[in-house]
Amino acid sequence: MNEVEQGKSDIEQGKITAITSYILIIGVLISLSMNAETKNKFASFHIKQAVGLNLTFISIGLLISNFSNTQIYVSFWVFFTVLWVFGILSAIKGEIKPIPLVGNLYQKLFKSF
């Protein structure tokens, strides 16, 4: 099996785990356990993206909870919905694309996954 075929095989094997990682925080935990025994590079990439996205969502959500401005809340939800959709669609398509703005940072921060 050549490298291209091996890469496609890795993507197909890790696709369910990668998609699961984007289902809220519980999906990340399930994906981590699914990917614990046999590390799949594709799944690991998307798990890192999902972990970062969830932690950023919680962190910024805690910060903006002190404000009572509808524009801030709507902007927050739109921003994270777009990032989440980008991440899950790239997992479904079998692509290894970092989430815009923050994806490369997540890959550096979460090297251990």
JSON list of C-alpha atoms in Angstrom, two decimals:
[
{"chain": "A", "resi": 1, "resn": "MET", "atom": "CA", "xyz": [0.00, 0.00, 0.00]},
{"chain": "A", "resi": 2, "resn": "ASN", "atom": "CA", "xyz": [1.52, 3.35, -1.01]},
{"chain": "A", "resi": 3, "resn": "GLU", "atom": "CA", "xyz": [1.41, 6.55, 1.05]},
{"chain": "A", "resi": 4, "resn": "VAL", "atom": "CA", "xyz": [-1.64, 7.99, -0.73]},
{"chain": "A", "resi": 5, "resn": "GLU", "atom": "CA", "xyz": [-3.66, 4.82, -0.17]},
{"chain": "A", "resi": 6, "resn": "GLN", "atom": "CA", "xyz": [-2.47, 4.67, 3.45]},
{"chain": "A", "resi": 7, "resn": "GLY", "atom": "CA", "xyz": [-3.52, 8.30, 3.99]},
{"chain": "A", "resi": 8, "resn": "LYS", "atom": "CA", "xyz": [-6.98, 7.63, 2.56]},
{"chain": "A", "resi": 9, "resn": "SER", "atom": "CA", "xyz": [-7.29, 4.52, 4.72]},
{"chain": "A", "resi": 10, "resn": "ASP", "atom": "CA", "xyz": [-6.35, 6.52, 7.85]},
{"chain": "A", "resi": 11, "resn": "ILE", "atom": "CA", "xyz": [-8.95, 9.13, 7.00]},
{"chain": "A", "resi": 12, "resn": "GLU", "atom": "CA", "xyz": [-11.70, 6.56, 6.50]},
{"chain": "A", "resi": 13, "resn": "GLN", "atom": "CA", "xyz": [-10.80, 4.76, 9.73]},
{"chain": "A", "resi": 14, "resn": "GLY", "atom": "CA", "xyz": [-10.68, 7.99, 11.75]},
{"chain": "A", "resi": 15, "resn": "LYS", "atom": "CA", "xyz": [-13.67, 9.76, 10.21]},
{"chain": "A", "resi": 16, "resn": "ILE", "atom": "CA", "xyz": [-16.26, 8.63, 12.78]},
{"chain": "A", "resi": 17, "resn": "THR", "atom": "CA", "xyz": [-13.97, 9.56, 15.65]},
{"chain": "A", "resi": 18, "resn": "ALA", "atom": "CA", "xyz": [-13.22, 12.95, 14.07]},
{"chain": "A", "resi": 19, "resn": "ILE", "atom": "CA", "xyz": [-16.90, 13.76, 13.52]},
{"chain": "A", "resi": 20, "resn": "THR", "atom": "CA", "xyz": [-17.81, 12.61, 17.05]},
{"chain": "A", "resi": 21, "resn": "SER", "atom": "CA", "xyz": [-15.25, 15.00, 18.54]},
{"chain": "A", "resi": 22, "resn": "TYR", "atom": "CA", "xyz": [-17.30, 18.01, 17.43]},
{"chain": "A", "resi": 23, "resn": "ILE", "atom": "CA", "xyz": [-20.41, 16.93, 19.37]},
{"chain": "A", "resi": 24, "resn": "LEU", "atom": "CA", "xyz": [-20.05, 19.19, 22.40]},
{"chain": "A", "resi": 25, "resn": "ILE", "atom": "CA", "xyz": [-17.68, 18.29, 25.21]},
{"chain": "A", "resi": 26, "resn": "ILE", "atom": "CA", "xyz": [-19.03, 14.76, 25.61]},
{"chain": "A", "resi": 27, "resn": "GLY", "atom": "CA", "xyz": [-18.07, 14.09, 21.99]},
{"chain": "A", "resi": 28, "resn": "VAL", "atom": "CA", "xyz": [-14.49, 15.09, 22.73]},
{"chain": "A", "resi": 29, "resn": "LEU", "atom": "CA", "xyz": [-14.35, 12.68, 25.66]},
{"chain": "A", "resi": 30, "resn": "ILE", "atom": "CA", "xyz": [-15.83, 9.85, 23.59]},
{"chain": "A", "resi": 31, "resn": "SER", "atom": "CA", "xyz": [-13.41, 10.58, 20.74]},
{"chain": "A", "resi": 32, "resn": "LEU", "atom": "CA", "xyz": [-10.44, 10.59, 23.09]},
{"chain": "A", "resi": 33, "resn": "SER", "atom": "CA", "xyz": [-11.39, 7.15, 24.34]},
{"chain": "A", "resi": 34, "resn": "MET", "atom": "CA", "xyz": [-12.05, 5.88, 20.79]},
{"chain": "A", "resi": 35, "resn": "ASN", "atom": "CA", "xyz": [-8.62, 7.11, 19.68]},
{"chain": "A", "resi": 36, "resn": "ALA", "atom": "CA", "xyz": [-6.72, 5.95, 22.79]},
{"chain": "A", "resi": 37, "resn": "GLU", "atom": "CA", "xyz": [-5.66, 2.48, 21.66]},
{"chain": "A", "resi": 38, "resn": "THR", "atom": "CA", "xyz": [-4.83, 2.99, 18.01]},
{"chain": "A", "resi": 39, "resn": "LYS", "atom": "CA", "xyz": [-3.80, 6.56, 17.36]},
{"chain": "A", "resi": 40, "resn": "ASN", "atom": "CA", "xyz": [-5.23, 7.81, 14.08]},
{"chain": "A", "resi": 41, "resn": "LYS", "atom": "CA", "xyz": [-3.58, 10.99, 12.77]},
{"chain": "A", "resi": 42, "resn": "PHE", "atom": "CA", "xyz": [-6.76, 12.25, 11.11]},
{"chain": "A", "resi": 43, "resn": "ALA", "atom": "CA", "xyz": [-8.85, 11.72, 14.24]},
{"chain": "A", "resi": 44, "resn": "SER", "atom": "CA", "xyz": [-6.14, 13.23, 16.46]},
{"chain": "A", "resi": 45, "resn": "PHE", "atom": "CA", "xyz": [-6.06, 16.35, 14.30]},
{"chain": "A", "resi": 46, "resn": "HIS", "atom": "CA", "xyz": [-9.81, 16.89, 14.65]},
{"chain": "A", "resi": 47, "resn": "ILE", "atom": "CA", "xyz": [-9.82, 16.03, 18.35]},
{"chain": "A", "resi": 48, "resn": "LYS", "atom": "CA", "xyz": [-7.27, 18.80, 18.91]},
{"chain": "A", "resi": 49, "resn": "GLN", "atom": "CA", "xyz": [-9.42, 21.20, 16.93]},
{"chain": "A", "resi": 50, "resn": "ALA", "atom": "CA", "xyz": [-12.56, 20.25, 18.89]},
{"chain": "A", "resi": 51, "resn": "VAL", "atom": "CA", "xyz": [-10.84, 20.44, 22.29]},
{"chain": "A", "resi": 52, "resn": "GLY", "atom": "CA", "xyz": [-9.51, 23.90, 21.48]},
{"chain": "A", "resi": 53, "resn": "LEU", "atom": "CA", "xyz": [-12.85, 25.07, 20.15]},
{"chain": "A", "resi": 54, "resn": "ASN", "atom": "CA", "xyz": [-14.69, 23.84, 23.25]},
{"chain": "A", "resi": 55, "resn": "LEU", "atom": "CA", "xyz": [-12.20, 25.39, 25.67]},
{"chain": "A", "resi": 56, "resn": "THR", "atom": "CA", "xyz": [-12.25, 28.69, 23.79]},
{"chain": "A", "resi": 57, "resn": "PHE", "atom": "CA", "xyz": [-16.05, 28.64, 23.73]},
{"chain": "A", "resi": 58, "resn": "ILE", "atom": "CA", "xyz": [-16.23, 28.11, 27.48]},
{"chain": "A", "resi": 59, "resn": "SER", "atom": "CA", "xyz": [-13.53, 30.70, 28.24]},
{"chain": "A", "resi": 60, "resn": "ILE", "atom": "CA", "xyz": [-15.01, 33.45, 26.11]},
{"chain": "A", "resi": 61, "resn": "GLY", "atom": "CA", "xyz": [-18.53, 32.50, 27.20]},
{"chain": "A", "resi": 62, "resn": "LEU", "atom": "CA", "xyz": [-17.55, 33.03, 30.83]},
{"chain": "A", "resi": 63, "resn": "LEU", "atom": "CA", "xyz": [-16.09, 36.42, 29.97]},
{"chain": "A", "resi": 64, "resn": "ILE", "atom": "CA", "xyz": [-19.08, 37.70, 28.04]},
{"chain": "A", "resi": 65, "resn": "SER", "atom": "CA", "xyz": [-21.59, 36.37, 30.58]},
{"chain": "A", "resi": 66, "resn": "ASN", "atom": "CA", "xyz": [-20.84, 39.51, 32.58]},
{"chain": "A", "resi": 67, "resn": "PHE", "atom": "CA", "xyz": [-22.33, 41.68, 29.86]},
{"chain": "A", "resi": 68, "resn": "SER", "atom": "CA", "xyz": [-26.00, 42.07, 29.09]},
{"chain": "A", "resi": 69, "resn": "ASN", "atom": "CA", "xyz": [-25.66, 43.12, 25.49]},
{"chain": "A", "resi": 70, "resn": "THR", "atom": "CA", "xyz": [-27.55, 41.20, 22.83]},
{"chain": "A", "resi": 71, "resn": "GLN", "atom": "CA", "xyz": [-25.07, 42.16, 20.12]},
{"chain": "A", "resi": 72, "resn": "ILE", "atom": "CA", "xyz": [-22.23, 40.55, 22.05]},
{"chain": "A", "resi": 73, "resn": "TYR", "atom": "CA", "xyz": [-24.18, 37.33, 22.59]},
{"chain": "A", "resi": 74, "resn": "VAL", "atom": "CA", "xyz": [-25.31, 37.09, 18.97]},
{"chain": "A", "resi": 75, "resn": "SER", "atom": "CA", "xyz": [-21.80, 37.77, 17.69]},
{"chain": "A", "resi": 76, "resn": "PHE", "atom": "CA", "xyz": [-20.40, 35.15, 20.04]},
{"chain": "A", "resi": 77, "resn": "TRP", "atom": "CA", "xyz": [-22.86, 32.47, 18.91]},
{"chain": "A", "resi": 78, "resn": "VAL", "atom": "CA", "xyz": [-22.48, 33.28, 15.21]},
{"chain": "A", "resi": 79, "resn": "PHE", "atom": "CA", "xyz": [-18.67, 33.23, 15.46]},
{"chain": "A", "resi": 80, "resn": "PHE", "atom": "CA", "xyz": [-18.54, 29.86, 17.20]},
{"chain": "A", "resi": 81, "resn": "THR", "atom": "CA", "xyz": [-21.26, 28.34, 15.04]},
{"chain": "A", "resi": 82, "resn": "VAL", "atom": "CA", "xyz": [-19.27, 29.22, 11.91]},
{"chain": "A", "resi": 83, "resn": "LEU", "atom": "CA", "xyz": [-16.08, 27.74, 13.38]},
{"chain": "A", "resi": 84, "resn": "TRP", "atom": "CA", "xyz": [-17.90, 24.60, 14.51]},
{"chain": "A", "resi": 85, "resn": "VAL", "atom": "CA", "xyz": [-19.54, 24.11, 11.10]},
{"chain": "A", "resi": 86, "resn": "PHE", "atom": "CA", "xyz": [-16.18, 24.59, 9.38]},
{"chain": "A", "resi": 87, "resn": "GLY", "atom": "CA", "xyz": [-14.59, 21.98, 11.64]},
{"chain": "A", "resi": 88, "resn": "ILE", "atom": "CA", "xyz": [-17.29, 19.36, 11.33]},
{"chain": "A", "resi": 89, "resn": "LEU", "atom": "CA", "xyz": [-17.61, 19.82, 7.56]},
{"chain": "A", "resi": 90, "resn": "SER", "atom": "CA", "xyz": [-13.88, 19.35, 7.09]},
{"chain": "A", "resi": 91, "resn": "ALA", "atom": "CA", "xyz": [-14.09, 16.16, 9.20]},
{"chain": "A", "resi": 92, "resn": "ILE", "atom": "CA", "xyz": [-17.01, 14.89, 7.12]},
{"chain": "A", "resi": 93, "resn": "LYS", "atom": "CA", "xyz": [-15.17, 15.66, 3.87]},
{"chain": "A", "resi": 94, "resn": "GLY", "atom": "CA", "xyz": [-12.03, 13.95, 5.14]},
{"chain": "A", "resi": 95, "resn": "GLU", "atom": "CA", "xyz": [-9.95, 17.12, 5.03]},
{"chain": "A", "resi": 96, "resn": "ILE", "atom": "CA", "xyz": [-7.19, 18.17, 7.38]},
{"chain": "A", "resi": 97, "resn": "LYS", "atom": "CA", "xyz": [-7.84, 21.90, 7.48]},
{"chain": "A", "resi": 98, "resn": "PRO", "atom": "CA", "xyz": [-7.26, 23.91, 10.65]},
{"chain": "A", "resi": 99, "resn": "ILE", "atom": "CA", "xyz": [-10.16, 25.99, 11.91]},
{"chain": "A", "resi": 100, "resn": "PRO", "atom": "CA", "xyz": [-9.68, 29.60, 10.72]},
{"chain": "A", "resi": 101, "resn": "LEU", "atom": "CA", "xyz": [-7.90, 32.00, 13.08]},
{"chain": "A", "resi": 102, "resn": "VAL", "atom": "CA", "xyz": [-7.25, 29.52, 15.89]},
{"chain": "A", "resi": 103, "resn": "GLY", "atom": "CA", "xyz": [-6.75, 26.05, 14.39]},
{"chain": "A", "resi": 104, "resn": "ASN", "atom": "CA", "xyz": [-2.97, 26.19, 14.07]},
{"chain": "A", "resi": 105, "resn": "LEU", "atom": "CA", "xyz": [-2.71, 27.38, 17.67]},
{"chain": "A", "resi": 106, "resn": "TYR", "atom": "CA", "xyz": [-4.79, 24.42, 18.82]},
{"chain": "A", "resi": 107, "resn": "GLN", "atom": "CA", "xyz": [-2.49, 22.01, 16.99]},
{"chain": "A", "resi": 108, "resn": "LYS", "atom": "CA", "xyz": [0.54, 23.46, 18.81]},
{"chain": "A", "resi": 109, "resn": "LEU", "atom": "CA", "xyz": [-1.12, 23.59, 22.24]},
{"chain": "A", "resi": 110, "resn": "PHE", "atom": "CA", "xyz": [-2.55, 20.08, 22.21]},
{"chain": "A", "resi": 111, "resn": "LYS", "atom": "CA", "xyz": [0.35, 18.03, 20.82]},
{"chain": "A", "resi": 112, "resn": "SER", "atom": "CA", "xyz": [-0.29, 15.21, 23.30]},
{"chain": "A", "resi": 113, "resn": "PHE", "atom": "CA", "xyz": [-3.66, 14.15, 21.82]}
]
